[in-house]
Short mmCIF file of C-alpha atoms in Angstrom, two decimals:
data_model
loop_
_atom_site.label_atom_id
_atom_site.label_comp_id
_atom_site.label_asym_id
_atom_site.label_seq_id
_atom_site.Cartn_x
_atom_site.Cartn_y
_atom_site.Cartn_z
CA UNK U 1 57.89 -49.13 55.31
CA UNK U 2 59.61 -46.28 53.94
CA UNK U 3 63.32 -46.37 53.18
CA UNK U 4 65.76 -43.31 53.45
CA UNK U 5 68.69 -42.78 50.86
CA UNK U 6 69.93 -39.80 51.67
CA UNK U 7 72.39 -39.27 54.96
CA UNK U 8 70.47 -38.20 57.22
CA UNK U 9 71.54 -34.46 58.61
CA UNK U 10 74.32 -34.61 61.56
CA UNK U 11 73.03 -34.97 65.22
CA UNK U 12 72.58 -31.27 66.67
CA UNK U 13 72.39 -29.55 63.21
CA UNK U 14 67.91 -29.64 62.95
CA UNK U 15 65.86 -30.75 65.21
CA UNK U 16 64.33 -32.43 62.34
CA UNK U 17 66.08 -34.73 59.98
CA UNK U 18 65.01 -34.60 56.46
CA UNK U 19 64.60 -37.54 54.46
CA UNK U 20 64.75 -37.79 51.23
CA UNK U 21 62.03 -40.91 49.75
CA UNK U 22 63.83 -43.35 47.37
CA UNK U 23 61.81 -42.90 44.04
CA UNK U 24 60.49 -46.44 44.82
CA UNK U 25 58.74 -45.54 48.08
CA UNK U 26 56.39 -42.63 46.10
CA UNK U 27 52.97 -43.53 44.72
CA UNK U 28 52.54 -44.29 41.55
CA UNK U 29 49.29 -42.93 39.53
CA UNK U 30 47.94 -43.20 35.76
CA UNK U 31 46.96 -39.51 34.69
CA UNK U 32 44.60 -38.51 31.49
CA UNK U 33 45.02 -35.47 30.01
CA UNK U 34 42.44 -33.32 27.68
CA UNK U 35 41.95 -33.40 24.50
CA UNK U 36 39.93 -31.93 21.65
CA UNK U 37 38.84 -34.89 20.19
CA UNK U 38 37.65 -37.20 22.72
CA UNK U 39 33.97 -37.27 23.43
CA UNK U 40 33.32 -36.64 26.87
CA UNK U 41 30.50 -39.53 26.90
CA UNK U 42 33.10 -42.19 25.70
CA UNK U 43 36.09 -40.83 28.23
CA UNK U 44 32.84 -41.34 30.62
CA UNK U 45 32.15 -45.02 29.37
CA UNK U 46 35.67 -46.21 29.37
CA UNK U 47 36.24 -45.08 33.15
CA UNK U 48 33.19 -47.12 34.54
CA UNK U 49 33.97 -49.70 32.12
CA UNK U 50 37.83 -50.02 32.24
CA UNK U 51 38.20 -49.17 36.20
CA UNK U 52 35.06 -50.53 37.63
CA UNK U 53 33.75 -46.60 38.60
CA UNK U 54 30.11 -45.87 39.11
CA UNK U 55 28.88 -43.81 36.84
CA UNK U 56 28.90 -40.23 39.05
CA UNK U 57 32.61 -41.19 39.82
CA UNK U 58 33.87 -41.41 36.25
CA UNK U 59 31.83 -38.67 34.87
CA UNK U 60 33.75 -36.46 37.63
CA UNK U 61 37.13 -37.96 36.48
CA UNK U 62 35.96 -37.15 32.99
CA UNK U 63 35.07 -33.33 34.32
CA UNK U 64 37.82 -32.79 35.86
CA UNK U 65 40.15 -34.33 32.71
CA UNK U 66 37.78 -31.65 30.43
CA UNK U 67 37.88 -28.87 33.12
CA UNK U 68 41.39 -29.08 34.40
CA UNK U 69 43.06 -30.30 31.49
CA UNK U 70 44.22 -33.85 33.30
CA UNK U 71 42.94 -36.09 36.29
CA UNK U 72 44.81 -38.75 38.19
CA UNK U 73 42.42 -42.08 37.07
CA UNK U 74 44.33 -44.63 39.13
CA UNK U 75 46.70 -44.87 41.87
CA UNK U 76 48.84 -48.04 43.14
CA UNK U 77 51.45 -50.19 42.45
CA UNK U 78 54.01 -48.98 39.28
CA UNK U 79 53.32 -52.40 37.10
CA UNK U 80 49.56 -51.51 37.69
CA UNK U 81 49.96 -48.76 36.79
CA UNK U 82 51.76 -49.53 33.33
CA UNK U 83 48.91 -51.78 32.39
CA UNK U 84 46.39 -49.12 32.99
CA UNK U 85 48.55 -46.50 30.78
CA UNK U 86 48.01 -49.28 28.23
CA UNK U 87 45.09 -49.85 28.48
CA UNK U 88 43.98 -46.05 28.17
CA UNK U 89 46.29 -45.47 24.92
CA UNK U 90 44.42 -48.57 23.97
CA UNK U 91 41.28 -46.76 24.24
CA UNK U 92 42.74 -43.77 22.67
CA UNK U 93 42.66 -41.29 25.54
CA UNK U 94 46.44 -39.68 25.98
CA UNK U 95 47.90 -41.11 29.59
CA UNK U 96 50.90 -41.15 31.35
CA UNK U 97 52.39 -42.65 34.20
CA UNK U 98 52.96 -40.24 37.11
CA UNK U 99 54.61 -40.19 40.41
CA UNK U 100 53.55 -38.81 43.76
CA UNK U 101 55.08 -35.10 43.87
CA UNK U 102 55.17 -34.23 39.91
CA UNK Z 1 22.35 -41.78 7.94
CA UNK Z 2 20.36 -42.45 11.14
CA UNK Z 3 22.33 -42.58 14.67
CA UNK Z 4 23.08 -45.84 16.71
CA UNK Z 5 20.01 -46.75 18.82
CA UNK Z 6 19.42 -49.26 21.52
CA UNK Z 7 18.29 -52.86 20.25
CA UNK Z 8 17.53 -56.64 21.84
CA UNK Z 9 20.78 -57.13 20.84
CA UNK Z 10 22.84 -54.44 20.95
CA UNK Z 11 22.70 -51.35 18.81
CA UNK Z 12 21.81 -50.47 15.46
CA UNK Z 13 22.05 -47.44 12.90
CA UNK Z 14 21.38 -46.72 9.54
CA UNK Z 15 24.16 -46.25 6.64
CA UNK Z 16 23.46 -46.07 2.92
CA UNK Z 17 26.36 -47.44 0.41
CA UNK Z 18 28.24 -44.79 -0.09
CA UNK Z 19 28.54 -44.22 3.84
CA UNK Z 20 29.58 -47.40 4.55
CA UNK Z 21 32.13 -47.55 1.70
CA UNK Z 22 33.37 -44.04 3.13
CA UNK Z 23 34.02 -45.08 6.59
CA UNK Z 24 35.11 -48.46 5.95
CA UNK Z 25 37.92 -47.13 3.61
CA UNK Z 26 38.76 -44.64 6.10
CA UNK Z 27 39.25 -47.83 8.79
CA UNK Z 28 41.08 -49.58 6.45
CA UNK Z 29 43.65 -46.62 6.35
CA UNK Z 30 43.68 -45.87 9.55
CA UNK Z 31 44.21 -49.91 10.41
CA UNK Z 32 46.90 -49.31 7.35
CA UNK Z 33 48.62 -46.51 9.63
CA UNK Z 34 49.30 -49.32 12.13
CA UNK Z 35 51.02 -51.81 10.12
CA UNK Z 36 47.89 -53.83 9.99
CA UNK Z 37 45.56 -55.24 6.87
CA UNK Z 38 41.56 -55.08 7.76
CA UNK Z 39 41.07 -57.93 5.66
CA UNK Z 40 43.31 -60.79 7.68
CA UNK Z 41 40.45 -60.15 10.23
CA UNK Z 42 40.44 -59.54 13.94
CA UNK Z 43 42.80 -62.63 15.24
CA UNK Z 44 45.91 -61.67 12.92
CA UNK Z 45 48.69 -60.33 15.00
CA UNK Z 46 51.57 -59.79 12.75
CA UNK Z 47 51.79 -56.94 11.11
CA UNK Z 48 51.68 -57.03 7.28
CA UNK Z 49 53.93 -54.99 4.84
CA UNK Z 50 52.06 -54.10 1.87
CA UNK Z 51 53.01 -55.20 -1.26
CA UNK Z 52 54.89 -52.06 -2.24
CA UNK Z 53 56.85 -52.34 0.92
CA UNK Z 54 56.12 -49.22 2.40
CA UNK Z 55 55.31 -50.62 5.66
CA UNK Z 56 58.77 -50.29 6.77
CA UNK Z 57 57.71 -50.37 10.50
CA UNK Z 58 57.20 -54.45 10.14
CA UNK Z 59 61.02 -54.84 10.19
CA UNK Z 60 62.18 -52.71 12.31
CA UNK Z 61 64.25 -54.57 15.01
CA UNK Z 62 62.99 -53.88 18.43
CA UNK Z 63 65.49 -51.04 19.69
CA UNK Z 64 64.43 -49.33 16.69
CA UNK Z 65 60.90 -48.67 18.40
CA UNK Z 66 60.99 -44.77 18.49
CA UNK Z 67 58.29 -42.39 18.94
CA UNK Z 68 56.15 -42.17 15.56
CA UNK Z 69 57.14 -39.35 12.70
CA UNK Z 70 53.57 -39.39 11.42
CA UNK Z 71 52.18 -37.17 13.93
CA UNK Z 72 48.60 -39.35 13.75
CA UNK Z 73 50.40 -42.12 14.09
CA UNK Z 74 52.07 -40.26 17.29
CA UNK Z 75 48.57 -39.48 18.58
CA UNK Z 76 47.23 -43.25 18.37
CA UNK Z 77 50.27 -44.38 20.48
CA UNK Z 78 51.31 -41.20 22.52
CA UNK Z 79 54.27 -41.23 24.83
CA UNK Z 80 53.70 -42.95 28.39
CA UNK Z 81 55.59 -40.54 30.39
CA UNK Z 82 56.54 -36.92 30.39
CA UNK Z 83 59.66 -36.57 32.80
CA UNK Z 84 61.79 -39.36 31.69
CA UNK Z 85 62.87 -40.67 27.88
CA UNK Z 86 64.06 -43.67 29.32
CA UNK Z 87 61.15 -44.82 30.87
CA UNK Z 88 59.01 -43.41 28.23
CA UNK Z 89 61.08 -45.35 25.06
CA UNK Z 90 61.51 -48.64 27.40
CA UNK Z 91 57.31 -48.88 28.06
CA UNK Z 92 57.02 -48.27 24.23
CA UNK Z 93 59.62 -50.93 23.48
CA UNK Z 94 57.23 -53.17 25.60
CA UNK Z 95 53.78 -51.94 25.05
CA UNK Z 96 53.69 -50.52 21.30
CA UNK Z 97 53.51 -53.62 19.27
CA UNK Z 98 49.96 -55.28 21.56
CA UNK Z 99 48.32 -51.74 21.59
CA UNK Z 100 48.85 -51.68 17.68
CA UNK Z 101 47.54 -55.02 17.37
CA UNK Z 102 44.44 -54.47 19.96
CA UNK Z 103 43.61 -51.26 17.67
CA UNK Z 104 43.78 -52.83 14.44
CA UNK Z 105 41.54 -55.77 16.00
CA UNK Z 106 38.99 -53.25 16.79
CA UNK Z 107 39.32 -51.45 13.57
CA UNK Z 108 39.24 -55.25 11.95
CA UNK Z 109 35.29 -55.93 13.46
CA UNK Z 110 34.25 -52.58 12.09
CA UNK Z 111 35.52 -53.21 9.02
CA UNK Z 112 34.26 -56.68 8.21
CA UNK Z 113 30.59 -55.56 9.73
CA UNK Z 114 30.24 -52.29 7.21
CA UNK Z 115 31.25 -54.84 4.59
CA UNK Z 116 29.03 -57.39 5.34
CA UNK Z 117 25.96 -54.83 6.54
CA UNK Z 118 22.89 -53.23 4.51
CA UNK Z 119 21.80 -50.40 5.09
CA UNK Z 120 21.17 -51.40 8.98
CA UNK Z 121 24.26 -51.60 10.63
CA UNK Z 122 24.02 -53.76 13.90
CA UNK Z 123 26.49 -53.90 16.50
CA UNK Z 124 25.86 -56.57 18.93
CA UNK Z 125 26.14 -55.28 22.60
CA UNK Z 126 29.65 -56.94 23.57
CA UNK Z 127 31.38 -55.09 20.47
CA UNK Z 128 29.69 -52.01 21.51
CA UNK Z 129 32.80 -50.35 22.68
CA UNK Z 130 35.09 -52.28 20.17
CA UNK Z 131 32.99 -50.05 17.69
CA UNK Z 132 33.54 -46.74 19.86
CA UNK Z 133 37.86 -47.60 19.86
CA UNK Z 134 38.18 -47.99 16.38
CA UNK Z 135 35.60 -44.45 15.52
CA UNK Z 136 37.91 -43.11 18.35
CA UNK Z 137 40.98 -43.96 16.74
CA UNK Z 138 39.29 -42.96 13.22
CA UNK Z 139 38.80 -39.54 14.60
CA UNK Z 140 41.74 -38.87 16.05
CA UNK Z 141 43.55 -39.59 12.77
CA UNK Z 142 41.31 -37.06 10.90
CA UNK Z 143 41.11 -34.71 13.46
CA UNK Z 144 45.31 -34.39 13.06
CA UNK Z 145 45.34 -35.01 9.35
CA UNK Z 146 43.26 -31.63 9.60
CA UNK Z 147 45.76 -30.14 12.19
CA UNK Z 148 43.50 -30.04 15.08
CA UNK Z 149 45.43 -29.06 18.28
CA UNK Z 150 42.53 -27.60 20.63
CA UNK Z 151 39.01 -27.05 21.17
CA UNK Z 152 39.13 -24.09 19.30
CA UNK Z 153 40.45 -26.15 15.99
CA UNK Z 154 37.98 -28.90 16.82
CA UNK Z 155 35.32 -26.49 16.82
CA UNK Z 156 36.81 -24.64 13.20
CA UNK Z 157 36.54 -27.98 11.94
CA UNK Z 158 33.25 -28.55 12.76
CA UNK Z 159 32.30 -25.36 11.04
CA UNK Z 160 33.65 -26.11 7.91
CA UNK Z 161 31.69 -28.87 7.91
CA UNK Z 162 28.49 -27.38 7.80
CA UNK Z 163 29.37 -25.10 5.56
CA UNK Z 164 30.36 -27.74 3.22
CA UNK Z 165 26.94 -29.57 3.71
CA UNK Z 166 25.55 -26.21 3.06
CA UNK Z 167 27.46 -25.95 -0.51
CA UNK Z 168 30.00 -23.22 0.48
CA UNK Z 169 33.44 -23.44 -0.04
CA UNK Z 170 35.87 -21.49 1.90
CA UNK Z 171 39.00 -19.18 0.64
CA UNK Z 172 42.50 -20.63 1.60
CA UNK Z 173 40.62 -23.99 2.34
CA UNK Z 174 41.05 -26.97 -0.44
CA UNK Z 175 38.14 -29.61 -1.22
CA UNK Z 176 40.49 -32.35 0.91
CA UNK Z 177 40.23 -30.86 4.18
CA UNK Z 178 36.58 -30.23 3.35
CA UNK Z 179 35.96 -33.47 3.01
CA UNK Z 180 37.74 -34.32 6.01
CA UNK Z 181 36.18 -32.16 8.43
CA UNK Z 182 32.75 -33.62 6.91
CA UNK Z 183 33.95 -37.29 7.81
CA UNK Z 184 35.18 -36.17 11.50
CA UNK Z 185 31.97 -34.68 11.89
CA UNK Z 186 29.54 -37.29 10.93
CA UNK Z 187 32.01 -40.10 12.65
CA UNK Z 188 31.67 -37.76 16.04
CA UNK Z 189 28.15 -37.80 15.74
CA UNK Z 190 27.96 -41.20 14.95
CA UNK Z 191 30.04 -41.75 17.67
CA UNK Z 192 28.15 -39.46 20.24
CA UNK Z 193 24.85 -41.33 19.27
CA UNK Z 194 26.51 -44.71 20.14
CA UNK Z 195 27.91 -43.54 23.33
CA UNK Z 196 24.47 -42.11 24.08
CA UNK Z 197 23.06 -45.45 24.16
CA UNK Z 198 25.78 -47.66 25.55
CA UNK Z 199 25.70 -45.31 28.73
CA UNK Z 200 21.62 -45.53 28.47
CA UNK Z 201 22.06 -49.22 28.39
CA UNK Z 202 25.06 -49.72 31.05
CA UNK Z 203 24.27 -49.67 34.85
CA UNK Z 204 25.23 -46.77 36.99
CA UNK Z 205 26.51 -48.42 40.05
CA UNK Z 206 30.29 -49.19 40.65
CA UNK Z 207 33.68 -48.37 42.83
CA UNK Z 208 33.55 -44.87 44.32
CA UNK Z 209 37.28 -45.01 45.43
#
């Protein structure tokens, strides 16, 4: 459930309080970014090999990484999340760990 | 030097001596760049300062873990987040050391299989992508040794290498950088052939979420 953080706006001033999300309560995700040396056949690989994607899925991760210049990989809890930034510097590909809203 | 193909057991290609010697020094360095010795083989997990003492990294306390100066060195173990130092410095604190140490592992099984190969080099199917880490890893230091930033330098590099296998040499470029861009170009290739058939050989299905 989420959690507010901020005071909420006094009674009569919107008709619509605005909450502000504690950091916590936004979704994690691993991103991969581009770059030139990567082949696009082992960024393919290690996505249906690390993550468990079929092969269509991870070659459209890998597209969109080449296309784009970055693609969110993996999204769910932050310690997940670490590991799978690990795993991907691991691999060699350049991740980082990314929040809902950056 | 003939690509990696598919086998009963995994994949095989074709490297004379002089290949093999190339690319297994160049994994030995790039192992070297990670505080790690080839030779202590794929289970050692503390780093080793060579005898000269220039591995300084080895005894560094732990708050000393900082983003690498050696920008290959900052490639292999990039920064895990963008909008905060903190967070960035703390997952390096925690994660550096076992990413070194699963690198150097990789680059370890390479290594001792060049060495103890002929001219067929076989990787057996379930070091398949150990093999494609440690080229990665290879590459990557090359391709910044040889200040590769984009596509467009990747491509410049790849260039040069032809023209180097073609016997030109190029103004403003020194015989190094030659030879560099003809490694990262046969290791991509290499590479590319083994990824070929790992993906020919791997099943298609999977997650779709």
């Amino acid at each position: 459930m989420a959690q507010a953080s901020a005071t909420p706006t006094p009674v009569g001033e919107t008709d619509e309080a605005v909450w502000e999300a504690t950091s916590a309560d936004r979704p994690w995700r691993t991103v991969v970014w581009n770059d030139p040396v990567n082949l696009m056949s082992y960024v393919t690989y290690v996505f249906q090999s690390y993550f468990g994607y079929s092969r269509p899925k991870a070659e459209r991760l890998m597209r969109q990484v080449h296309e784009e210049g970055r693609s969110i990989v993996s999204h769910g809890p932050r310690e997940r999340m670490e590991v799978d930034v690990q795993a991907m510097h691991s691999f060699g590909l350049w991740a980082t760990l990314s929040q809902d809203g950056e | 030097m003939q690509g990696f193909r598919r086998t009963r057991h995994g994949f095989e290609a074709k490297l004379d001596g002089v290949e093999r010697s190339v690319i297994s020094q160049v994994v030995a360095d790039t192992a070297l760049l990670l505080g790690h010795d080839v030779a202590d083989g794929p289970g050692a997990q503390d780093p080793v300062v060579s005898a000269d003492g220039l591995l300084e990294w080895a005894a560094l306390e732990q708050d000393d873990i900082v983003t690498p100066v050696d920008p290959a060195l900052a490639r292999l173990l990039p920064s895990a987040r963008r909008e905060d130092d903190d967070v960035a410095r703390e997952f390096r604190r925690l994660t550096e050391s076992e990413v070194r140490s699963q690198k150097a592992r990789r680059l370890a099984i390479v290594w001792r299989t060049l060495r103890e190969s002929g001219s067929t080099v076989a990787v057996d199917a379930g070091e398949a992508l150990e093999w494609a880490g440690a080229l990665t890893d290879v590459r990557l230091v090359l391709a910044e040794r040889l200040g590769v930033e984009d596509e467009e330098d990747a491509e410049a590099v790849h260039a040069l290498a032809e023209g180097a296998s073609r016997g030109e040499s190029v103004n403003g470029v020194d015989e190094v950088d030659q030879t560099l861009a003809t490694l990262y170009a046969a290791l991509s290739w290499l590479q590319e052939t083994l990824m070929g058939a790992m993906l020919a050989a791997s099943p298609r299905g999977g997650r779709d979420d």
